[in-house]
PDB file of C-alpha atoms in Angstrom:
ATOM      1  CA  MET A  24      24.003  96.009 -42.156  1.00 50.00           C
ATOM      2  CA  ALA A  25      21.654  94.836 -39.421  1.00 58.00           C
ATOM      3  CA  THR A  26      18.442  96.663 -38.705  1.00 70.00           C
ATOM      4  CA  THR A  27      17.609  97.855 -35.213  1.00 71.00           C
ATOM      5  CA  PHE A  28      15.154  94.980 -34.758  1.00 71.00           C
ATOM      6  CA  GLU A  29      17.737  92.387 -35.781  1.00 73.00           C
ATOM      7  CA  ALA A  30      20.401  93.946 -33.559  1.00 71.00           C
ATOM      8  CA  THR A  31      18.035  94.062 -30.585  1.00 73.00           C
ATOM      9  CA  THR A  32      16.918  90.484 -31.173  1.00 71.00           C
ATOM     10  CA  MET A  33      20.508  89.321 -31.467  1.00 68.00           C
ATOM     11  CA  ALA A  34      21.416  91.113 -28.228  1.00 70.00           C
ATOM     12  CA  ILE A  35      18.507  89.428 -26.453  1.00 69.00           C
ATOM     13  CA  TYR A  36      19.464  85.987 -27.735  1.00 64.00           C
ATOM     14  CA  LEU A  37      23.121  86.501 -26.904  1.00 66.00           C
ATOM     15  CA  SER A  38      22.193  87.596 -23.401  1.00 65.00           C
ATOM     16  CA  LEU A  39      20.194  84.369 -23.089  1.00 65.00           C
ATOM     17  CA  ASN A  40      23.344  82.405 -24.071  1.00 58.00           C
ATOM     18  CA  VAL A  41      21.902  81.283 -27.404  1.00 53.00           C
ATOM     19  CA  GLU A  42      24.785  80.632 -29.737  1.00 55.00           C
ATOM     20  CA  VAL A  43      24.481  82.090 -33.227  1.00 54.00           C
ATOM     21  CA  VAL A  44      26.795  80.170 -35.517  1.00 55.00           C
ATOM     22  CA  ASP A  45      26.036  81.796 -38.854  1.00 54.00           C
ATOM     23  CA  ASP A  46      24.408  85.196 -39.216  1.00 56.00           C
ATOM     24  CA  GLN A  47      24.330  84.926 -43.022  1.00 58.00           C
ATOM     25  CA  ARG A  48      21.191  82.764 -42.958  1.00 57.00           C
ATOM     26  CA  GLY A  49      18.859  85.441 -44.267  1.00 58.00           C
ATOM     27  CA  ALA A  50      15.706  86.896 -42.783  1.00 57.00           C
ATOM     28  CA  ASP A  51      14.089  83.588 -41.785  1.00 59.00           C
ATOM     29  CA  PHE A  52      16.700  82.322 -39.326  1.00 60.00           C
ATOM     30  CA  LEU A  53      14.861  83.914 -36.379  1.00 61.00           C
ATOM     31  CA  ALA A  54      11.441  82.577 -37.377  1.00 66.00           C
ATOM     32  CA  ILE A  55      11.458  79.462 -35.165  1.00 68.00           C
ATOM     33  CA  PRO A  56      12.845  81.156 -32.017  1.00 74.00           C
ATOM     34  CA  LEU A  57      10.420  84.057 -32.438  1.00 73.00           C
ATOM     35  CA  LEU A  58       7.537  81.638 -32.940  1.00 76.00           C
ATOM     36  CA  SER A  59       8.612  79.815 -29.784  1.00 80.00           C
ATOM     37  CA  LEU A  60       8.765  83.122 -27.927  1.00 82.00           C
ATOM     38  CA  ALA A  61       5.295  84.012 -29.217  1.00 83.00           C
ATOM     39  CA  TRP A  62       3.927  80.680 -27.978  1.00 85.00           C
ATOM     40  CA  LEU A  63       5.537  81.253 -24.579  1.00 86.00           C
ATOM     41  CA  LEU A  64       3.879  84.660 -24.385  1.00 88.00           C
ATOM     42  CA  VAL A  65       0.492  83.181 -25.334  1.00 89.00           C
ATOM     43  CA  VAL A  66       0.824  80.356 -22.802  1.00 89.00           C
ATOM     44  CA  GLY A  67       1.925  82.820 -20.112  1.00 88.00           C
ATOM     45  CA  TRP A  68      -1.039  85.086 -20.836  1.00 90.00           C
ATOM     46  CA  TRP A  69      -3.444  82.115 -20.760  1.00 90.00           C
ATOM     47  CA  CYS A  70      -2.075  80.852 -17.437  1.00 89.00           C
ATOM     48  CA  GLN A  71      -2.329  84.326 -15.932  1.00 89.00           C
ATOM     49  CA  SER A  72      -5.924  84.735 -17.117  1.00 89.00           C
ATOM     50  CA  GLN A  73      -6.889  81.314 -15.735  1.00 90.00           C
ATOM     51  CA  THR A  74      -5.259  82.174 -12.415  1.00 90.00           C
ATOM     52  CA  ALA A  75      -7.173  85.466 -12.274  1.00 88.00           C
ATOM     53  CA  LYS A  76     -10.428  83.674 -13.141  1.00 89.00           C
ATOM     54  CA  PHE A  77      -9.803  81.070 -10.439  1.00 88.00           C
ATOM     55  CA  GLN A  78      -9.016  83.826  -7.923  1.00 88.00           C
ATOM     56  CA  ARG A  79     -12.308  85.608  -8.703  1.00 87.00           C
ATOM     57  CA  ARG A  80     -14.271  82.369  -8.310  1.00 87.00           C
ATOM     58  CA  TYR A  81     -12.487  81.571  -5.051  1.00 86.00           C
ATOM     59  CA  ASP A  82     -13.157  85.073  -3.716  1.00 85.00           C
ATOM     60  CA  ASP A  83     -16.861  84.762  -4.609  1.00 84.00           C
ATOM     61  CA  TRP A  84     -17.074  81.349  -2.943  1.00 84.00           C
ATOM     62  CA  LEU A  85     -15.229  82.570   0.134  1.00 83.00           C
ATOM     63  CA  ALA A  86     -17.429  85.665   0.419  1.00 84.00           C
ATOM     64  CA  THR A  87     -20.539  83.461   0.305  1.00 85.00           C
ATOM     65  CA  TRP A  88     -19.244  81.239   3.091  1.00 85.00           C
ATOM     66  CA  ARG A  89     -18.159  84.233   5.162  1.00 84.00           C
ATOM     67  CA  LEU A  90     -21.686  85.626   4.874  1.00 84.00           C
ATOM     68  CA  ARG A  91     -23.147  82.278   5.940  1.00 84.00           C
ATOM     69  CA  LEU A  92     -20.765  82.113   8.893  1.00 85.00           C
ATOM     70  CA  VAL A  93     -21.718  85.631  10.007  1.00 85.00           C
ATOM     71  CA  LEU A  94     -25.433  84.854   9.735  1.00 85.00           C
ATOM     72  CA  VAL A  95     -25.078  81.610  11.696  1.00 86.00           C
ATOM     73  CA  SER A  96     -22.995  83.400  14.319  1.00 86.00           C
ATOM     74  CA  ILE A  97     -25.639  86.111  14.678  1.00 84.00           C
ATOM     75  CA  GLY A  98     -28.324  83.422  14.900  1.00 84.00           C
ATOM     76  CA  TRP A  99     -26.478  81.555  17.639  1.00 79.00           C
ATOM     77  CA  ARG A 100     -25.889  84.774  19.575  1.00 79.00           C
ATOM     78  CA  ALA A 101     -29.559  85.684  19.313  1.00 78.00           C
ATOM     79  CA  LEU A 102     -30.552  82.187  20.419  1.00 74.00           C
ATOM     80  CA  ALA A 103     -28.123  82.273  23.342  1.00 76.00           C
ATOM     81  CA  TRP A 104     -29.320  85.747  24.321  1.00 77.00           C
ATOM     82  CA  GLY A 105     -32.939  84.601  24.106  1.00 75.00           C
ATOM     83  CA  LEU A 106     -32.294  81.528  26.239  1.00 74.00           C
ATOM     84  CA  ALA A 107     -30.280  83.476  28.790  1.00 73.00           C
ATOM     85  CA  GLY A 108     -32.550  86.494  28.893  1.00 61.00           C
TER      86      GLY A 108
END
């Protein structure tokens, strides 16, 4: 009799078109696919965290340059107003 976990795992693998030839292998027959799935989850989490970190750094850099652009623009306007006035 399969446990709920085993039945759910089997349904997931069958939906992913993974062929199960022999389900009399014992409790360890899912160890390698589950380890692979765990590694995929870890790699996915790491990539997402690096992307978020890069986005924060890019936003900080962009905000700095936007501030510089605004200050230069104000400076040029003041200079032009002073020369024209």
